[in-house]
Amino acid sequence: MLGGARVVNQVERGIVFRFGRAQTLPRRPGLAILIPIVDRMRKINIQIVTMPIPAQEGITRDNVSVKVDAVVYFRVVDPMRAAIEVEDYLFAVGQVAQTSLRSIIGKSELDDLLCNRERLHEGLELMIDSPALGWGIHIDRVEIKDVQFPETMKRSMSRQAEAERERRARVITADGEFQAARKLAEASAIMNDTPGAMQLRLLQTVVEVAAERNSTLVMPFPVEMLRFFDRMAGALPQPATPESLRNLLTPRTSPDQTDQTAQAGQVSPAGQAGQLGASPSDK
């Protein structure tokens, strides 16, 4: 009786063969009593098994040579079938996974292997799960781990990615220029209606440039503004000068008085001689 005692772990199920014939019900976890020499028990693990698939080399549908490796997660759901229907279910699942991975590589393109892996995972799971159901095994999930391709293809993809980024940058720049031109057109229409806005904008630009850099600034000055200043200067009163002050202080006389003063100041030559020959007493 001691030789026929066996212990079945919680994660295992025991399949008992009596005289080579499998018993209907597998042994549950705990102590299992077997008939010595008559019974033989095989333990089947029902935990989820993680099996890596070796890297498989293949050619994609767009003629690119790649190496792809994956991983399979599966578990035994029917220990009786796993012990009877297949000799080594671990080896069988591994071989089916390898052949299915090669098949999925030939049916896919490189972009699908790099970007659209969810659909490939579902296809791989379906291809492996079909024969595994007959062995009492359920495929939980299949995932592609890594995709390796030649260095020349890597350089080509790098150039393609760089060109795509350059295209996006140019499109964004052109879009920005378009929007800026539209806003400038609207601003020019507003400034055309109000000329003073242009002058204010010019002065604001001058202030911004002068605040950023301490250097000599050369800027165009509109002639219209000079004419405006000229007109304003003509309208204002002239400043006082010495000549203008002298003219204001000198008394003004009429033309008749000016002629009389000039006649009184004139002396004939005879009179001048008589005055010169006059005696001192006359003087």
Coordinates of N, CA and C in Angstrom, one line a residue, residues 110-111 153-167:
L110 N 5.7 44.0 -44.8 CA 6.6 44.5 -43.7 C 5.9 45.5 -42.8
D111 N 5.1 46.3 -43.4 CA 4.4 47.3 -42.6 C 3.4 46.7 -41.6
M153 N 17.7 47.7 -45.6 CA 16.3 48.1 -45.4 C 16.1 49.1 -44.3
K154 N 16.9 49.0 -43.2 CA 16.9 49.9 -42.1 C 17.2 51.3 -42.6
R155 N 18.3 51.4 -43.5 CA 18.7 52.7 -44.0 C 17.6 53.3 -44.9
S156 N 17.0 52.4 -45.7 CA 16.0 52.9 -46.6 C 14.8 53.4 -45.8
M157 N 14.4 52.7 -44.8 CA 13.3 53.1 -43.9 C 13.7 54.4 -43.2
S158 N 14.9 54.6 -42.8 CA 15.4 55.8 -42.2 C 15.2 57.0 -43.2
R159 N 15.7 56.8 -44.4 CA 15.5 57.9 -45.4 C 14.1 58.2 -45.7
Q160 N 13.2 57.2 -45.7 CA 11.8 57.4 -45.9 C 11.2 58.2 -44.8
A161 N 11.6 57.8 -43.6 CA 11.0 58.5 -42.4 C 11.5 60.0 -42.4
E162 N 12.8 60.2 -42.8 CA 13.3 61.6 -42.9 C 12.6 62.4 -43.9
A163 N 12.3 61.8 -45.1 CA 11.6 62.5 -46.2 C 10.2 62.8 -45.7
E164 N 9.5 61.9 -45.0 CA 8.2 62.1 -44.5 C 8.1 63.3 -43.5
R165 N 9.1 63.3 -42.7 CA 9.2 64.4 -41.7 C 9.4 65.8 -42.4
E166 N 10.3 65.7 -43.4 CA 10.6 67.0 -44.2 C 9.3 67.4 -44.9
R167 N 8.6 66.5 -45.5 CA 7.3 66.8 -46.1 C 6.3 67.5 -45.2

